[in-house]
Amino acid sequence: MTKFQALIYDKNLMVVAVGADHAGAELKGALLELLRHWGHEGLDMGTTGQAPVDYPDFAQQVCRAVLQGRAHRGVLICGTGIGMSIAANRFQGIRAALCHEPLSARLSRLHNDANVLVLAGRLIGRAMAEEVLRVWLQSPFEGGRHQRRLEKIAAFEEALGKKP
Ligand code: RB5
């Protein structure tokens, strides 16, 4: 969570911003329904429908929602998950993890405190995506030595951000 986070954090009741391009729009709809069913608030950041759009636009929407404290976490979906990962990890303070199965999802929380989950809409099935999301939302950050490593990333992120 960022220092700007205004929302009360409760792992059982989170605000999750979900965005996708056309290759992830259908899965996004299913995951938003599931989030609401689990008691979370799902923010639909688009796109809807199959018309081709550009994934960076939706990565930006979701990352800004997380960084500005309008959402606790973010989920991004494109065809492979790669474009969304590249775009999301350009944002200072975003730790986006592309996960295709639950163990990576769990470790991305335990070790990396990932605040954005990226899914490959064209590569994984709906049941797997749902399980990845469930595990990711429920897994805590372990802190300790992992906190020190994240601080190192934050330090060079800060230094690089100041370069022209
Ligand atoms: C869209 O065709 C596709 O390129 C996009 O969804 C994504 O996979 C990019 O990384």
mmCIF file of C-alpha atoms and ligand atoms in Angstrom:
data_model
loop_
_atom_site.group_PDB
_atom_site.id
_atom_site.type_symbol
_atom_site.label_atom_id
_atom_site.label_comp_id
_atom_site.label_asym_id
_atom_site.label_seq_id
_atom_site.Cartn_x
_atom_site.Cartn_y
_atom_site.Cartn_z
ATOM 1 C CA MET A 1 0.000 0.000 0.000
ATOM 2 C CA THR A 2 1.263 3.499 -0.727
ATOM 3 C CA LYS A 3 1.499 6.294 1.819
ATOM 4 C CA PHE A 4 -1.361 7.958 -0.048
ATOM 5 C CA GLN A 5 -3.673 5.009 0.537
ATOM 6 C CA ALA A 6 -6.870 6.333 2.075
ATOM 7 C CA LEU A 7 -8.843 3.103 2.008
ATOM 8 C CA ILE A 8 -8.982 0.890 5.066
ATOM 9 C CA TYR A 9 -7.189 -2.349 4.227
ATOM 10 C CA ASP A 10 -9.116 -5.530 4.951
ATOM 11 C CA LYS A 11 -8.060 -8.613 3.018
ATOM 12 C CA ASN A 12 -11.635 -9.855 3.150
ATOM 13 C CA LEU A 13 -13.000 -6.697 1.626
ATOM 14 C CA MET A 14 -10.795 -4.990 -0.890
ATOM 15 C CA VAL A 15 -11.340 -2.563 -3.702
ATOM 16 C CA VAL A 16 -9.843 -4.160 -6.806
ATOM 17 C CA ALA A 17 -9.463 -2.201 -10.057
ATOM 18 C CA VAL A 18 -9.673 -4.497 -13.077
ATOM 19 C CA GLY A 19 -8.669 -3.495 -16.601
ATOM 20 C CA ALA A 20 -8.185 -5.370 -19.851
ATOM 21 C CA ASP A 21 -7.707 -4.915 -23.553
ATOM 22 C CA HIS A 22 -9.939 -6.677 -26.093
ATOM 23 C CA ALA A 23 -8.076 -9.970 -25.533
ATOM 24 C CA GLY A 24 -8.965 -9.919 -21.843
ATOM 25 C CA ALA A 25 -12.347 -8.226 -21.783
ATOM 26 C CA GLU A 26 -14.384 -11.413 -21.467
ATOM 27 C CA LEU A 27 -12.270 -12.767 -18.623
ATOM 28 C CA LYS A 28 -12.408 -9.354 -16.932
ATOM 29 C CA GLY A 29 -16.221 -9.559 -16.844
ATOM 30 C CA ALA A 30 -16.095 -12.995 -15.241
ATOM 31 C CA LEU A 31 -13.507 -11.926 -12.640
ATOM 32 C CA LEU A 32 -15.434 -8.783 -11.708
ATOM 33 C CA GLU A 33 -18.509 -10.909 -11.041
ATOM 34 C CA LEU A 34 -16.467 -13.276 -8.931
ATOM 35 C CA LEU A 35 -14.866 -10.454 -6.948
ATOM 36 C CA ARG A 36 -18.293 -9.104 -6.091
ATOM 37 C CA HIS A 37 -19.489 -12.588 -5.176
ATOM 38 C CA TRP A 38 -16.544 -12.850 -2.745
ATOM 39 C CA GLY A 39 -17.569 -9.546 -1.145
ATOM 40 C CA HIS A 40 -14.904 -7.316 -2.706
ATOM 41 C CA GLU A 41 -15.607 -4.163 -4.646
ATOM 42 C CA GLY A 42 -14.547 -4.555 -8.254
ATOM 43 C CA LEU A 43 -13.895 -1.381 -10.244
ATOM 44 C CA ASP A 44 -14.339 -1.909 -13.974
ATOM 45 C CA MET A 45 -11.683 0.189 -15.723
ATOM 46 C CA GLY A 46 -12.563 -1.088 -19.227
ATOM 47 C CA THR A 47 -12.432 -2.098 -21.953
ATOM 48 C CA THR A 48 -15.711 -3.717 -22.753
ATOM 49 C CA GLY A 49 -16.351 -5.555 -25.988
ATOM 50 C CA GLN A 50 -14.085 -7.001 -28.612
ATOM 51 C CA ALA A 51 -13.108 -3.846 -30.527
ATOM 52 C CA PRO A 52 -9.297 -3.611 -30.666
ATOM 53 C CA VAL A 53 -7.841 -1.178 -28.123
ATOM 54 C CA ASP A 54 -4.345 -0.453 -26.806
ATOM 55 C CA TYR A 55 -3.386 -2.230 -23.585
ATOM 56 C CA PRO A 56 -1.212 0.645 -22.198
ATOM 57 C CA ASP A 57 -4.337 2.811 -21.836
ATOM 58 C CA PHE A 58 -5.893 0.290 -19.476
ATOM 59 C CA ALA A 59 -2.676 -0.464 -17.636
ATOM 60 C CA GLN A 60 -2.490 3.254 -16.923
ATOM 61 C CA GLN A 61 -6.057 3.410 -15.586
ATOM 62 C CA VAL A 62 -5.508 0.546 -13.176
ATOM 63 C CA CYS A 63 -2.051 1.619 -12.004
ATOM 64 C CA ARG A 64 -3.248 5.144 -11.310
ATOM 65 C CA ALA A 65 -6.207 3.801 -9.319
ATOM 66 C CA VAL A 66 -3.816 1.775 -7.135
ATOM 67 C CA LEU A 67 -1.218 4.530 -6.730
ATOM 68 C CA GLN A 68 -3.844 7.167 -5.947
ATOM 69 C CA GLY A 69 -5.447 4.965 -3.292
ATOM 70 C CA ARG A 70 -8.734 4.439 -5.120
ATOM 71 C CA ALA A 71 -8.090 0.690 -5.126
ATOM 72 C CA HIS A 72 -6.095 -1.600 -2.833
ATOM 73 C CA ARG A 73 -5.006 -3.832 -5.694
ATOM 74 C CA GLY A 74 -5.194 -4.059 -9.461
ATOM 75 C CA VAL A 75 -5.735 -6.797 -12.007
ATOM 76 C CA LEU A 76 -4.729 -6.428 -15.666
ATOM 77 C CA ILE A 77 -5.494 -8.789 -18.528
ATOM 78 C CA CYS A 78 -4.244 -8.820 -22.107
ATOM 79 C CA GLY A 79 -3.641 -11.707 -24.512
ATOM 80 C CA THR A 80 -0.282 -12.869 -23.160
ATOM 81 C CA GLY A 81 -0.074 -10.680 -20.063
ATOM 82 C CA ILE A 82 3.301 -9.461 -21.302
ATOM 83 C CA GLY A 83 2.290 -6.064 -22.666
ATOM 84 C CA MET A 84 0.325 -5.268 -19.521
ATOM 85 C CA SER A 85 3.289 -6.335 -17.352
ATOM 86 C CA ILE A 86 5.731 -4.149 -19.229
ATOM 87 C CA ALA A 87 3.391 -1.162 -19.113
ATOM 88 C CA ALA A 88 2.365 -1.547 -15.462
ATOM 89 C CA ASN A 89 5.912 -1.945 -14.167
ATOM 90 C CA ARG A 90 6.823 1.464 -15.611
ATOM 91 C CA PHE A 91 4.774 3.085 -12.858
ATOM 92 C CA GLN A 92 6.764 3.941 -9.767
ATOM 93 C CA GLY A 93 5.354 1.952 -6.855
ATOM 94 C CA ILE A 94 3.673 -0.688 -8.984
ATOM 95 C CA ARG A 95 4.833 -4.264 -8.570
ATOM 96 C CA ALA A 96 2.980 -6.154 -11.282
ATOM 97 C CA ALA A 97 3.266 -9.950 -11.441
ATOM 98 C CA LEU A 98 2.309 -12.050 -14.461
ATOM 99 C CA CYS A 99 1.047 -15.338 -13.047
ATOM 100 C CA HIS A 100 -0.195 -18.383 -14.922
ATOM 101 C CA GLU A 101 -0.724 -20.658 -11.912
ATOM 102 C CA PRO A 102 -1.466 -20.336 -8.173
ATOM 103 C CA LEU A 103 2.026 -20.951 -6.760
ATOM 104 C CA SER A 104 3.487 -17.968 -8.628
ATOM 105 C CA ALA A 105 0.500 -15.926 -7.510
ATOM 106 C CA ARG A 106 1.101 -16.886 -3.882
ATOM 107 C CA LEU A 107 4.834 -16.195 -4.056
ATOM 108 C CA SER A 108 4.276 -12.875 -5.817
ATOM 109 C CA ARG A 109 2.458 -11.795 -2.683
ATOM 110 C CA LEU A 110 4.646 -13.498 -0.047
ATOM 111 C CA HIS A 111 7.960 -12.355 -1.529
ATOM 112 C CA ASN A 112 7.230 -9.432 -3.838
ATOM 113 C CA ASP A 113 4.167 -7.782 -2.292
ATOM 114 C CA ALA A 114 2.731 -7.590 -5.811
ATOM 115 C CA ASN A 115 0.017 -4.963 -5.931
ATOM 116 C CA VAL A 116 -1.074 -5.745 -9.495
ATOM 117 C CA LEU A 117 -1.832 -9.215 -10.821
ATOM 118 C CA VAL A 118 -1.452 -9.707 -14.560
ATOM 119 C CA LEU A 119 -3.239 -12.508 -16.371
ATOM 120 C CA ALA A 120 -2.915 -13.894 -19.899
ATOM 121 C CA GLY A 121 -6.452 -13.939 -21.244
ATOM 122 C CA ARG A 122 -5.540 -16.001 -24.300
ATOM 123 C CA LEU A 123 -3.302 -18.501 -22.552
ATOM 124 C CA ILE A 124 -5.070 -19.643 -19.421
ATOM 125 C CA GLY A 125 -8.577 -20.958 -18.909
ATOM 126 C CA ARG A 126 -11.192 -19.288 -16.808
ATOM 127 C CA ALA A 127 -11.033 -21.792 -13.919
ATOM 128 C CA MET A 128 -7.255 -21.339 -13.635
ATOM 129 C CA ALA A 129 -7.576 -17.545 -13.775
ATOM 130 C CA GLU A 130 -10.159 -17.635 -10.984
ATOM 131 C CA GLU A 131 -7.962 -19.801 -8.788
ATOM 132 C CA VAL A 132 -4.912 -17.615 -9.438
ATOM 133 C CA LEU A 133 -6.939 -14.560 -8.428
ATOM 134 C CA ARG A 134 -8.356 -16.251 -5.301
ATOM 135 C CA VAL A 135 -4.908 -17.302 -4.066
ATOM 136 C CA TRP A 136 -3.359 -13.928 -4.937
ATOM 137 C CA LEU A 137 -5.994 -11.988 -3.005
ATOM 138 C CA GLN A 138 -5.683 -14.193 0.067
ATOM 139 C CA SER A 139 -1.899 -14.369 0.331
ATOM 140 C CA PRO A 140 -0.147 -11.906 2.672
ATOM 141 C CA PHE A 141 3.247 -10.244 2.229
ATOM 142 C CA GLU A 142 5.883 -11.925 4.411
ATOM 143 C CA GLY A 143 8.028 -8.833 4.991
ATOM 144 C CA GLY A 144 11.432 -9.431 6.626
ATOM 145 C CA ARG A 145 14.210 -9.996 4.091
ATOM 146 C CA HIS A 146 11.730 -9.430 1.290
ATOM 147 C CA GLN A 147 10.967 -5.954 2.610
ATOM 148 C CA ARG A 148 14.659 -5.082 2.409
ATOM 149 C CA ARG A 149 14.733 -6.176 -1.250
ATOM 150 C CA LEU A 150 11.656 -4.143 -2.105
ATOM 151 C CA GLU A 151 13.259 -1.142 -0.458
ATOM 152 C CA LYS A 152 16.253 -1.566 -2.762
ATOM 153 C CA ILE A 153 13.949 -1.564 -5.782
ATOM 154 C CA ALA A 154 12.128 1.503 -4.453
ATOM 155 C CA ALA A 155 15.468 3.276 -3.949
ATOM 156 C CA PHE A 156 16.657 2.812 -7.521
ATOM 157 C CA GLU A 157 13.168 3.542 -8.820
ATOM 158 C CA GLU A 158 13.316 6.855 -6.984
ATOM 159 C CA ALA A 159 16.802 7.642 -8.320
ATOM 160 C CA LEU A 160 15.939 6.697 -11.922
ATOM 161 C CA GLY A 161 12.698 8.675 -11.767
ATOM 162 C CA LYS A 162 14.651 11.860 -11.229
ATOM 163 C CA LYS A 163 16.715 11.402 -14.406
ATOM 164 C CA PRO A 164 15.567 13.357 -17.477
HETATM 165 C C1 RB5 B 1 -3.478 -7.863 -28.616
HETATM 166 O O1 RB5 B 1 -3.588 -8.442 -29.858
HETATM 167 C C2 RB5 B 1 -2.248 -8.402 -27.892
HETATM 168 O O2 RB5 B 1 -1.085 -7.969 -28.514
HETATM 169 C C3 RB5 B 1 -2.276 -7.980 -26.447
HETATM 170 O O3 RB5 B 1 -3.444 -8.449 -25.848
HETATM 171 C C4 RB5 B 1 -1.165 -8.470 -25.557
HETATM 172 O O4 RB5 B 1 -1.020 -9.849 -25.625
HETATM 173 C C5 RB5 B 1 0.102 -7.738 -25.622
HETATM 174 O O5 RB5 B 1 1.068 -8.021 -24.918
#
